[in-house]
Amino acid sequence: MTRYLLRRLAAVAGVLLVICAVTFAVFYVLPSDPAAHACGKTCTPEQVTLVRAQMGLDRPVYEQFGGYVTGIFTGRVLGDGPTALECSVPCFGYSYQNALPVWDLLTDRLPVSVSLALGAAALWLAGGLAVGLVAALRRGTALDRSLMAATLASASAPVYFTAMMLLLILVQRLEWLPYPDYRPISEGPAAWAGNLLLPWMTLASLYAAMYARLTRASMIETMAEPYIRTARAKGLYERTVVTKHGLRSALTPIVTIFGMDLGGLLAGAVITEHVFGLPGVGQLTYDAIFKADQPVVLGVTLLAAFFITLANLGVDLVYAVIDPRVRYA
Amino acid sequence: MTTAAPREAAAGIAAPAVRGRSPGRIAYERLRRDPAALLGLAIVTVFVVTALAAPLLTGLNGWRPETFDKTAIDQALGGVPKGDFGGIGAEHWLGVEPGNGRDVFSRIVYGARVSLLIAVAATAVTVLAGTAVGLVAGYLGGRVDTVLSRIMDLVMSFPSLIFMLALLSIAPGTDRVLLLVLIMSMFSWPYVGRIVRGQTLSVRHREFVDAARVNGAMGPHILLREILPNIAAPILVYTTLAIPANIGTEAALSFLGVGVRPPTPSWGQMIDNGLLWYQVAPAYFMIPCVCLFLTVLAFTLLGDALRDALDPKGGGR
């Protein structure tokens, strides 16, 4: 198990390094003048020259890249003399347009995106599994058909459409919820959850629909297995058969998808954050892309890739717990 | 039950003859009786015909998608469409765009062209590339397989939406449609590749492949004529389900402002613009949303039905 874990961690590091190299090449090497982009539209030529020196763009590419990667682990000083910028560990570069290190920007925005992703994930897991389970156990009935029609509609609606509909109904007409305005959890869980409920429901309605369909399909397949008949023949309660024998093994494919989805959302749900104006990493990405703030885009891409690869690793480890057939060499 | 047939035969009642049906025939017959599939097919047909006949349709209503109609909007109110529901009426069938009075129907019709073209082309590139890589990886195995599989894992670890946004924002804006097609397929081909590789692995040691090899068939023949037809069903299902996903992605990218550029109309771009006018002209936001929703829904219905119809374990009809 330890050897397996070490091997996987090494693979994760390798993947991140390659993604870092590709992203670095796309944003630091391909554009004609990265320093001018990074500096922003209002920069004077002298400022651009300074930024170019601080970003190390006058040095060979491999040195630039090496400096970037080692900066993540050791921190670095950008430029020299009185204008030098201190970029402490972990240094993901410096956003000249925001006059802040990229890492500070990321950590500032991350709580919003993590709150959004985790809350939505809890909602869609609970909703999706429940609906899928009920539909599978009542397969072929009118209830099953109407639930599946509803999930199909819910999964086909674009996020911004769902967002605006929920906003119209729950905020403007019924006035049940406030217009989302992010409050950190330190200001009280009620204010935090109340303001995030709408974005949670928006994201969850999309994902819950997919999870319901997946759970239903997986559950129907599992419940046709011979070992379910054996469990019933042993005289177990139907509830035990469904939860302990059926659901547990039907969960395996759902865990895979869940890891990928959650990993993808932790570093920002760009559209949802954009529609609701939530100040998360997704919104940071959106702004950075349109201001051509490449150091921030590179940092966000790395953070997102980190979450995705970590989630995939997590999924493989969880397999061992829920599926006794999986063993690690 | 087993004795029923002979008894009926003995009594002179004609038992229905058992017909030999090809798998394709069985799938077709299942699809023909599936109301969801027929509904999906009907909606898809409507949108495809609309897209193809766009110049004819805008000829009927007399408004080009780029033509401004200053008489249909209220200049004093900042460009709000005159009349109810965003200016829907005999002149503008689905109302006009707030601010400049462009005809929404014409823009929807031309937008369907752009959206469907990009989605179908991106799906085609994705499926072709994924199938080619998957076939080669699964069939050759060994080191080739390891390298190709690693590359697929790597591409799948990329945060695709962020990367697509970033790439599209720095890319030169010469041919946005081609650019969108290439960038969208760049991140989705490994999903097909994985499916095809797995399927190829499962059939490459079957008897008919060995038989072909014994008969002197070479690699390309075995791959394209022996293996490919036998793994076509999952590829077909994936293709049908990838189209709605790509329609959604294209709309999302245009919605976020990096897709096709004005004056070329696209649904996502209309929705993005409609969001600004949402309070005063909700119809302008709703109409492209509903079109997008219906198209995605229809392709999904069709894809789901196709999967059920091609499933050999499916109902015995």
XYZ file of C-alpha atoms in Angstrom:
646
model
C 0.000 0.000 0.000
C 2.789 2.436 0.924
C 4.682 1.573 -2.237
C 1.538 2.037 -4.283
C 0.913 5.419 -2.656
C 4.486 6.586 -3.267
C 4.314 5.498 -6.890
C 1.045 7.345 -7.390
C 2.356 10.488 -5.692
C 5.378 10.455 -7.989
C 3.013 10.147 -10.968
C 0.982 13.094 -9.649
C 4.122 15.188 -9.402
C 5.115 14.224 -12.947
C 1.692 15.142 -14.351
C 1.774 18.500 -12.579
C 5.257 19.233 -13.895
C 4.198 18.530 -17.490
C 1.041 20.636 -17.140
C 3.160 23.399 -15.640
C 5.581 23.220 -18.588
C 2.814 23.265 -21.203
C 0.999 26.153 -19.531
C 4.251 28.029 -19.056
C 5.088 27.623 -22.727
C 1.636 28.776 -23.809
C 1.613 31.928 -21.687
C 5.245 32.925 -21.298
C 6.877 31.790 -24.528
C 4.247 31.949 -27.302
C 2.954 35.529 -26.862
C 5.125 38.175 -28.544
C 5.608 40.254 -25.413
C 4.433 38.545 -22.201
C 5.750 41.381 -20.045
C 3.498 43.936 -21.749
C 0.477 41.678 -21.181
C 1.378 40.924 -17.584
C 2.041 44.559 -16.803
C -1.339 45.722 -18.027
C -2.687 48.243 -20.514
C -1.743 51.395 -18.589
C 1.966 50.574 -18.247
C 4.711 52.908 -19.468
C 7.571 51.401 -21.539
C 9.911 51.799 -18.523
C 7.536 49.764 -16.345
C 7.329 47.074 -19.032
C 11.129 46.899 -19.166
C 11.235 46.502 -15.394
C 8.582 43.770 -15.462
C 10.481 42.004 -18.256
C 13.600 41.944 -16.116
C 11.727 40.824 -13.004
C 9.937 38.016 -14.864
C 13.346 36.947 -16.158
C 12.133 37.099 -19.762
C 15.591 38.147 -20.970
C 17.026 34.809 -19.855
C 16.819 31.443 -21.704
C 13.463 29.639 -21.489
C 14.734 26.683 -19.459
C 16.172 29.064 -16.872
C 12.873 30.916 -16.667
C 10.971 27.692 -16.200
C 13.492 26.321 -13.699
C 13.243 29.547 -11.722
C 9.459 29.329 -11.706
C 9.383 25.723 -10.477
C 12.023 26.171 -7.777
C 10.260 29.380 -6.676
C 7.220 27.306 -5.741
C 9.282 25.371 -3.197
C 11.853 27.909 -2.055
C 10.377 31.309 -2.813
C 12.347 33.823 -4.860
C 13.237 37.449 -5.281
C 12.048 38.928 -8.561
C 14.474 41.379 -10.087
C 17.268 43.101 -8.168
C 18.177 46.443 -6.668
C 15.635 48.700 -4.924
C 12.752 47.568 -7.157
C 13.138 43.864 -6.324
C 9.959 42.050 -5.322
C 9.972 39.520 -2.506
C 7.843 36.490 -3.442
C 7.691 34.104 -0.511
C 7.047 30.333 -0.518
C 5.087 29.086 -2.361
C 5.868 31.548 -5.140
C 3.538 31.156 -8.124
C 4.687 34.397 -9.700
C 3.580 37.974 -9.230
C 0.467 39.672 -10.608
C 1.612 43.140 -11.624
C -1.931 44.191 -12.476
C -3.089 43.440 -8.928
C 0.242 44.338 -7.303
C 0.087 41.094 -5.308
C 1.801 37.715 -5.455
C -0.392 35.158 -7.288
C -0.471 32.891 -4.237
C -2.025 35.660 -2.119
C -4.718 36.194 -4.738
C -5.438 32.456 -4.868
C -5.643 31.973 -1.113
C -7.839 35.049 -0.864
C -10.364 33.638 -3.358
C -10.087 29.934 -2.570
C -12.502 29.841 0.439
C -15.338 31.056 -1.799
C -14.764 28.381 -4.442
C -14.265 25.625 -1.873
C -17.447 26.675 -0.042
C -19.343 26.661 -3.322
C -17.980 23.289 -4.438
C -18.390 21.443 -1.121
C -21.903 22.715 -0.411
C -23.084 21.954 -3.925
C -21.429 18.520 -3.784
C -23.255 17.643 -0.556
C -26.572 18.680 -2.108
C -26.087 16.885 -5.403
C -24.778 13.675 -3.797
C -27.721 13.461 -1.411
C -30.267 14.426 -4.057
C -28.799 12.418 -6.907
C -28.305 9.216 -4.914
C -31.789 9.407 -3.367
C -33.563 10.021 -6.673
C -31.504 7.385 -8.496
C -32.118 4.813 -5.763
C -35.860 5.387 -5.669
C -36.082 5.270 -9.464
C -34.072 2.031 -9.611
C -36.164 0.324 -6.942
C -39.398 1.469 -8.607
C -38.108 0.706 -12.071
C -40.657 0.935 -14.868
C -43.333 2.674 -12.772
C -44.770 6.106 -13.481
C -42.646 7.472 -10.607
C -39.468 6.170 -12.253
C -40.410 7.616 -15.608
C -41.320 11.057 -14.252
C -38.144 11.239 -12.127
C -36.001 10.324 -15.124
C -37.774 12.855 -17.349
C -37.141 15.516 -14.698
C -33.440 14.649 -14.422
C -33.065 14.706 -18.192
C -34.563 18.199 -18.349
C -32.470 19.358 -15.427
C -29.258 18.030 -16.969
C -30.000 19.645 -20.341
C -30.547 23.150 -18.985
C -27.437 25.348 -19.232
C -26.105 26.564 -15.857
C -26.822 30.227 -16.538
C -30.411 29.384 -17.484
C -30.987 27.443 -14.245
C -29.302 30.231 -12.316
C -31.541 32.934 -13.744
C -34.700 30.857 -13.315
C -33.928 30.126 -9.668
C -33.060 33.779 -9.158
C -36.333 34.860 -10.713
C -38.475 32.440 -8.721
C -36.766 32.170 -5.342
C -35.344 35.680 -4.991
C -37.566 38.014 -6.996
C -41.007 36.400 -6.878
C -41.115 34.438 -3.641
C -38.379 36.386 -1.843
C -37.339 33.244 0.062
C -33.618 33.778 -0.464
C -31.389 36.849 -0.557
C -29.456 37.743 -3.690
C -26.167 35.810 -3.251
C -23.544 37.977 -1.602
C -20.674 35.906 -0.265
C -20.195 35.985 3.516
C -17.256 34.070 5.021
C -18.189 31.275 7.403
C -16.543 33.250 10.223
C -19.474 35.673 10.064
C -21.773 32.854 11.092
C -22.765 29.641 9.315
C -26.341 30.871 8.735
C -25.310 33.941 6.741
C -22.711 31.851 4.869
C -25.119 29.080 3.905
C -28.063 31.389 3.263
C -26.123 33.405 0.729
C -24.628 30.353 -0.961
C -27.821 28.314 -1.111
C -28.830 29.653 -4.521
C -25.465 28.952 -6.218
C -25.405 25.542 -4.505
C -28.838 24.700 -5.870
C -27.840 25.907 -9.341
C -24.757 23.704 -9.541
C -26.410 20.816 -7.722
C -29.426 20.677 -10.048
C -27.097 20.003 -12.969
C -24.909 17.427 -11.251
C -27.701 15.756 -9.216
C -29.487 14.960 -12.470
C -26.432 13.182 -13.875
C -25.824 11.346 -10.604
C -29.450 10.222 -10.393
C -29.248 8.704 -13.874
C -25.910 7.077 -13.119
C -27.068 5.710 -9.753
C -30.222 4.293 -11.308
C -28.321 2.507 -14.092
C -25.624 1.192 -11.758
C -28.163 0.082 -9.148
C -30.327 -1.774 -11.678
C -27.248 -3.612 -12.931
C -26.100 -4.511 -9.416
C -29.496 -5.677 -8.230
C -29.533 -8.244 -11.060
C -26.310 -9.862 -9.749
C -26.519 -13.404 -8.364
C -25.128 -12.359 -4.973
C -28.185 -10.159 -4.420
C -30.389 -13.221 -4.894
C -28.163 -15.075 -2.465
C -28.505 -12.265 0.082
C -32.287 -12.368 -0.271
C -32.275 -16.160 -0.001
C -30.380 -15.894 3.262
C -33.454 -14.094 4.564
C -31.891 -10.662 4.982
C -34.170 -7.698 5.255
C -34.739 -6.030 1.906
C -33.323 -2.817 3.358
C -30.071 -4.572 4.239
C -29.896 -6.178 0.813
C -30.381 -2.802 -0.910
C -28.033 -0.723 1.210
C -25.253 -3.122 2.197
C -25.123 -5.387 -0.827
C -26.647 -3.332 -3.623
C -25.801 0.301 -3.037
C -22.300 -0.315 -1.767
C -21.114 -1.932 -4.948
C -23.267 0.302 -7.164
C -21.382 3.255 -5.690
C -18.043 2.395 -7.321
C -18.617 4.175 -10.651
C -20.185 7.108 -8.823
C -17.110 7.601 -6.674
C -14.989 7.900 -9.842
C -17.195 10.563 -11.369
C -17.570 12.364 -8.056
C -13.819 12.683 -7.638
C -13.408 14.132 -11.117
C -16.335 16.534 -10.732
C -15.354 17.791 -7.292
C -11.709 18.142 -8.299
C -12.753 20.182 -11.300
C -14.945 22.498 -9.232
C -12.622 23.180 -6.273
C -10.540 25.588 -8.315
C -13.575 27.542 -9.359
C -16.887 27.099 -11.111
C -16.248 29.815 -13.675
C -19.778 30.215 -15.063
C -21.648 29.949 -11.762
C -19.320 32.386 -10.011
C -19.556 34.740 -12.994
C -23.372 34.677 -13.106
C -23.790 35.262 -9.367
C -20.825 37.602 -9.054
C -19.177 35.409 -6.382
C -15.575 36.477 -5.708
C -14.068 32.988 -6.098
C -11.151 31.550 -8.052
C -13.443 31.116 -11.068
C -14.173 34.823 -11.178
C -10.459 35.545 -10.650
C -9.707 33.340 -13.668
C -12.348 35.074 -15.762
C -10.990 38.522 -14.910
C -7.357 37.450 -15.360
C -8.052 35.964 -18.796
C -9.656 39.140 -20.060
C -6.933 41.359 -18.645
C -4.299 38.964 -20.047
C -2.867 38.670 -16.516
C -0.796 35.594 -17.412
C 0.876 34.953 -14.058
C -2.594 34.556 -12.517
C -3.850 32.317 -15.343
C -0.794 30.076 -14.930
C -1.309 29.917 -11.173
C -5.013 29.050 -11.488
C -4.320 26.372 -14.104
C -1.770 24.742 -11.817
C -4.092 24.912 -8.823
C -6.930 23.370 -10.833
C -4.663 20.613 -12.189
C -3.459 19.968 -8.642
C -7.023 19.488 -7.389
C -7.943 17.252 -10.337
C -4.944 14.921 -9.968
C -5.336 14.838 -6.192
C -9.037 13.979 -6.528
C -8.174 11.132 -8.912
C -5.694 9.780 -6.397
C -8.311 10.092 -3.652
C -10.781 8.135 -5.761
C -8.379 5.224 -6.201
C -7.738 5.097 -2.467
C -11.455 5.203 -1.633
C -11.981 2.236 -3.974
C -10.082 0.021 -1.594
C -12.485 0.897 1.199
C -15.790 0.492 -0.598
C -14.922 -2.302 -3.005
C -13.239 -5.294 -1.357
C -12.377 -6.719 -4.792
C -9.824 -3.946 -5.336
C -6.376 -4.714 -3.962
C -3.176 -2.754 -4.291
C 0.067 -4.391 -5.136
C -44.709 -23.332 -21.878
C -42.400 -25.626 -23.793
C -45.252 -27.809 -24.886
C -47.393 -24.926 -26.082
C -45.767 -24.465 -29.437
C -46.022 -28.047 -30.695
C -49.611 -28.225 -29.457
C -50.518 -25.062 -31.332
C -48.773 -26.336 -34.381
C -50.655 -29.588 -34.097
C -53.900 -27.686 -33.786
C -53.089 -25.969 -37.039
C -52.499 -22.515 -35.544
C -49.619 -20.891 -37.395
C -46.842 -20.015 -34.949
C -45.065 -16.760 -35.890
C -41.970 -17.664 -37.836
C -38.661 -16.877 -36.138
C -36.932 -14.326 -38.296
C -33.210 -13.889 -38.352
C -32.478 -10.211 -37.696
C -29.156 -8.426 -37.825
C -28.123 -6.405 -34.747
C -28.597 -3.208 -36.737
C -32.090 -4.284 -37.710
C -32.977 -5.065 -34.079
C -31.707 -1.653 -32.954
C -33.651 0.069 -35.727
C -36.860 -1.706 -34.800
C -36.405 -0.840 -31.129
C -35.750 2.815 -31.969
C -38.814 3.009 -34.175
C -41.036 2.051 -31.257
C -39.359 4.333 -28.701
C -41.393 7.536 -28.262
C -38.466 9.325 -26.572
C -36.193 8.566 -29.518
C -38.793 9.766 -31.999
C -39.361 12.977 -30.045
C -35.611 13.609 -29.884
C -35.240 12.880 -33.578
C -38.112 15.236 -34.426
C -36.609 18.150 -32.472
C -33.126 17.512 -33.883
C -34.566 17.419 -37.410
C -36.367 20.729 -36.862
C -33.186 22.457 -35.702
C -30.984 20.920 -38.385
C -33.442 21.887 -41.135
C -33.692 25.371 -39.615
C -29.923 25.713 -39.661
C -29.612 24.452 -43.225
C -32.460 26.636 -44.480
C -31.307 29.761 -42.623
C -30.992 31.984 -45.728
C -34.445 30.891 -46.936
C -36.058 31.543 -43.557
C -34.543 34.989 -43.154
C -35.684 35.666 -46.721
C -39.229 34.933 -45.553
C -39.187 37.365 -42.643
C -37.105 39.895 -44.524
C -34.480 40.599 -41.839
C -30.813 39.772 -42.138
C -29.205 38.735 -38.803
C -26.920 41.782 -38.889
C -29.519 44.386 -39.878
C -30.315 47.024 -37.256
C -33.935 48.137 -36.909
C -33.986 51.388 -35.014
C -37.772 51.640 -35.396
C -38.378 48.528 -33.292
C -36.629 49.848 -30.189
C -37.424 52.699 -27.869
C -34.452 55.048 -28.091
C -35.754 57.150 -25.198
C -35.670 54.136 -22.873
C -32.116 53.178 -23.783
C -33.038 50.755 -26.550
C -35.732 48.613 -24.932
C -37.758 46.775 -27.592
C -41.167 48.290 -28.324
C -44.169 46.100 -27.602
C -44.658 43.132 -25.287
C -42.342 40.126 -24.911
C -39.299 41.805 -26.384
C -41.126 43.126 -29.423
C -42.619 39.842 -30.652
C -45.062 40.486 -33.463
C -45.765 40.152 -37.152
C -42.684 42.131 -38.181
C -40.194 40.476 -35.782
C -41.375 36.913 -35.091
C -39.303 36.426 -31.967
C -38.791 40.086 -31.093
C -35.684 42.205 -31.486
C -32.373 42.539 -29.725
C -32.444 45.363 -27.176
C -30.104 48.225 -27.958
C -29.859 47.815 -31.719
C -33.052 46.153 -32.896
C -31.554 43.166 -34.699
C -34.133 40.481 -35.448
C -33.989 37.660 -32.867
C -35.515 35.037 -35.158
C -32.886 35.647 -37.830
C -30.119 35.571 -35.263
C -31.434 32.345 -33.711
C -31.629 30.709 -37.130
C -28.109 31.738 -38.099
C -26.908 31.009 -34.566
C -28.198 27.440 -34.973
C -25.899 27.108 -37.977
C -22.853 28.206 -36.009
C -23.688 26.185 -32.894
C -24.514 22.977 -34.732
C -21.606 23.290 -37.151
C -19.082 23.759 -34.343
C -20.578 21.005 -32.201
C -20.764 18.461 -35.021
C -17.317 19.289 -36.373
C -15.723 19.164 -32.909
C -17.425 15.832 -32.255
C -16.196 14.467 -35.580
C -12.583 15.490 -34.884
C -12.820 14.143 -31.327
C -14.233 10.794 -32.375
C -11.830 10.334 -35.303
C -8.744 11.187 -33.254
C -9.921 9.219 -30.213
C -10.806 6.163 -32.295
C -7.490 6.189 -34.134
C -5.431 6.470 -30.943
C -7.608 3.982 -29.048
C -7.418 1.393 -31.831
C -3.654 1.651 -32.149
C -3.085 1.593 -28.373
C -5.406 -1.348 -27.805
C -4.233 -3.360 -30.797
C -0.473 -2.889 -30.562
C -0.329 -2.977 -26.748
C 3.043 -2.957 -25.022
C 5.114 0.186 -25.017
C 2.983 2.004 -27.599
C -0.061 1.412 -25.413
C 1.733 2.653 -22.294
C 2.876 5.862 -23.972
C -0.502 6.609 -25.574
C -2.383 5.822 -22.353
C -0.100 8.129 -20.346
C -0.703 10.918 -22.854
C -4.455 10.382 -22.559
C -4.279 10.475 -18.741
C -2.250 13.646 -18.933
C -4.660 15.449 -21.258
C -7.543 14.415 -19.025
C -5.803 16.001 -16.030
C -5.816 19.413 -17.698
C -8.400 21.787 -16.277
C -10.077 21.927 -19.681
C -12.473 24.872 -19.283
C -9.807 27.164 -17.832
C -7.337 26.100 -20.482
C -9.827 26.504 -23.320
C -10.730 29.972 -22.040
C -7.094 30.967 -21.766
C -6.083 29.558 -25.156
C -9.022 31.157 -26.939
C -8.345 34.510 -25.318
C -4.738 34.708 -26.538
C -5.312 33.031 -29.924
C -5.388 35.350 -32.942
C -8.967 35.873 -34.077
C -8.737 34.871 -37.722
C -11.058 31.877 -37.977
C -12.919 31.505 -34.702
C -15.033 28.558 -35.850
C -12.030 26.434 -36.822
C -10.208 27.508 -33.671
C -13.144 26.525 -31.455
C -13.430 23.148 -33.168
C -9.734 22.380 -32.685
C -9.505 23.589 -29.090
C -12.707 21.843 -28.044
C -11.567 18.517 -29.527
C -8.081 18.910 -28.093
C -9.387 18.139 -24.602
C -12.098 15.581 -25.362
C -10.442 13.000 -27.632
C -8.940 10.952 -24.734
C -12.456 10.126 -23.503
C -13.180 8.365 -26.820
C -9.652 6.992 -26.878
C -10.145 5.233 -23.567
C -13.439 3.659 -24.565
C -12.068 2.476 -27.905
C -8.865 1.146 -26.352
C -10.831 -0.904 -23.821
C -13.138 -2.284 -26.507
C -10.212 -3.093 -28.785
C -8.453 -4.965 -25.989
C -11.547 -7.068 -25.437
C -11.927 -8.156 -29.075
C -8.372 -8.324 -30.375
C -7.818 -11.916 -29.282
C -11.194 -13.175 -30.447
C -11.331 -15.993 -32.971
C -12.441 -13.929 -35.941
C -9.390 -11.703 -35.569
C -7.103 -14.736 -35.448
C -8.936 -16.162 -38.455
C -8.344 -12.970 -40.427
C -4.680 -13.030 -39.501
C -4.327 -16.672 -40.526
C -5.874 -15.688 -43.863
C -3.010 -13.284 -44.319
C -4.709 -9.998 -43.361
C -2.397 -7.148 -42.400
C -2.672 -4.674 -39.533
C -4.757 -1.966 -41.240
C -7.220 -4.494 -42.587
C -7.616 -6.163 -39.193
C -8.069 -2.811 -37.453
C -10.506 -1.251 -39.898
C -12.422 -4.224 -41.288
C -12.402 -6.722 -38.422
C -12.100 -4.828 -35.140
C -13.707 -1.461 -35.895
C -17.110 -2.777 -37.048
C -17.342 -4.838 -33.877
C -16.770 -1.911 -31.547
C -18.843 0.573 -33.553
C -21.848 0.588 -31.196
C -20.210 2.320 -28.195
C -18.500 4.805 -30.530
C -21.832 5.642 -32.129
C -23.467 6.146 -28.724
C -20.593 8.315 -27.539
C -20.844 10.412 -30.702
C -24.553 11.099 -30.207
C -24.002 12.062 -26.580
C -20.914 14.172 -27.341
C -22.838 16.456 -29.687
C -25.090 17.950 -26.971
C -22.076 18.250 -24.663
C -20.207 20.184 -27.355
C -23.218 22.394 -28.071
C -23.196 23.247 -24.358
C -19.437 23.883 -24.341
C -19.577 26.139 -27.396
C -22.431 28.110 -25.840
C -20.542 28.368 -22.543
C -17.394 29.633 -24.279
C -19.351 32.181 -26.320
C -21.247 33.103 -23.148
C -17.940 33.789 -21.416
C -16.899 35.968 -24.359
C -14.193 33.863 -26.037
C -16.318 32.040 -28.630
C -17.390 33.286 -32.045
C -17.165 37.054 -32.330
C -19.907 39.503 -33.326
C -21.427 40.103 -35.821
C -21.531 36.277 -36.316
C -24.505 35.239 -34.183
C -24.242 32.393 -31.688
C -26.682 31.285 -29.029
C -24.196 31.573 -26.181
C -23.300 35.093 -27.214
C -27.012 36.050 -27.348
C -27.521 34.599 -23.868
C -24.531 36.551 -22.537
C -25.911 39.727 -24.072
C -29.428 38.857 -22.879
C -28.185 38.647 -19.308
C -27.469 42.396 -19.412
C -31.038 43.129 -20.515
C -32.623 40.468 -18.347
C -34.607 42.867 -16.166
C -36.159 44.863 -18.989
C -36.345 42.349 -21.829
C -36.451 38.813 -20.367
C -37.680 37.329 -23.662
C -34.355 38.151 -25.322
C -32.570 36.054 -22.687
C -35.139 33.254 -22.631
C -35.431 32.510 -26.368
C -31.822 31.393 -27.028
C -31.808 29.576 -23.667
C -34.880 27.567 -24.644
C -33.400 26.748 -28.056
C -30.176 25.591 -26.437
C -32.112 23.572 -23.864
C -34.300 21.879 -26.491
C -31.358 20.986 -28.737
C -29.310 19.513 -25.899
C -32.358 17.641 -24.587
C -33.209 16.234 -28.014
C -29.691 14.960 -28.729
C -29.516 13.425 -25.251
C -32.863 11.663 -25.733
C -31.617 10.308 -29.039
C -28.284 9.202 -27.570
C -29.908 7.471 -24.601
C -32.387 5.696 -26.856
C -29.590 4.606 -29.178
C -27.629 3.185 -26.255
C -30.639 1.180 -25.072
C -31.413 0.015 -28.602
C -27.843 -1.178 -29.256
C -27.555 -2.927 -25.886
C -27.566 -6.668 -26.555
C -28.867 -7.255 -23.025
C -31.786 -4.886 -23.659
C -35.447 -5.886 -23.799
C -36.262 -8.786 -26.101
C -38.372 -6.909 -28.607
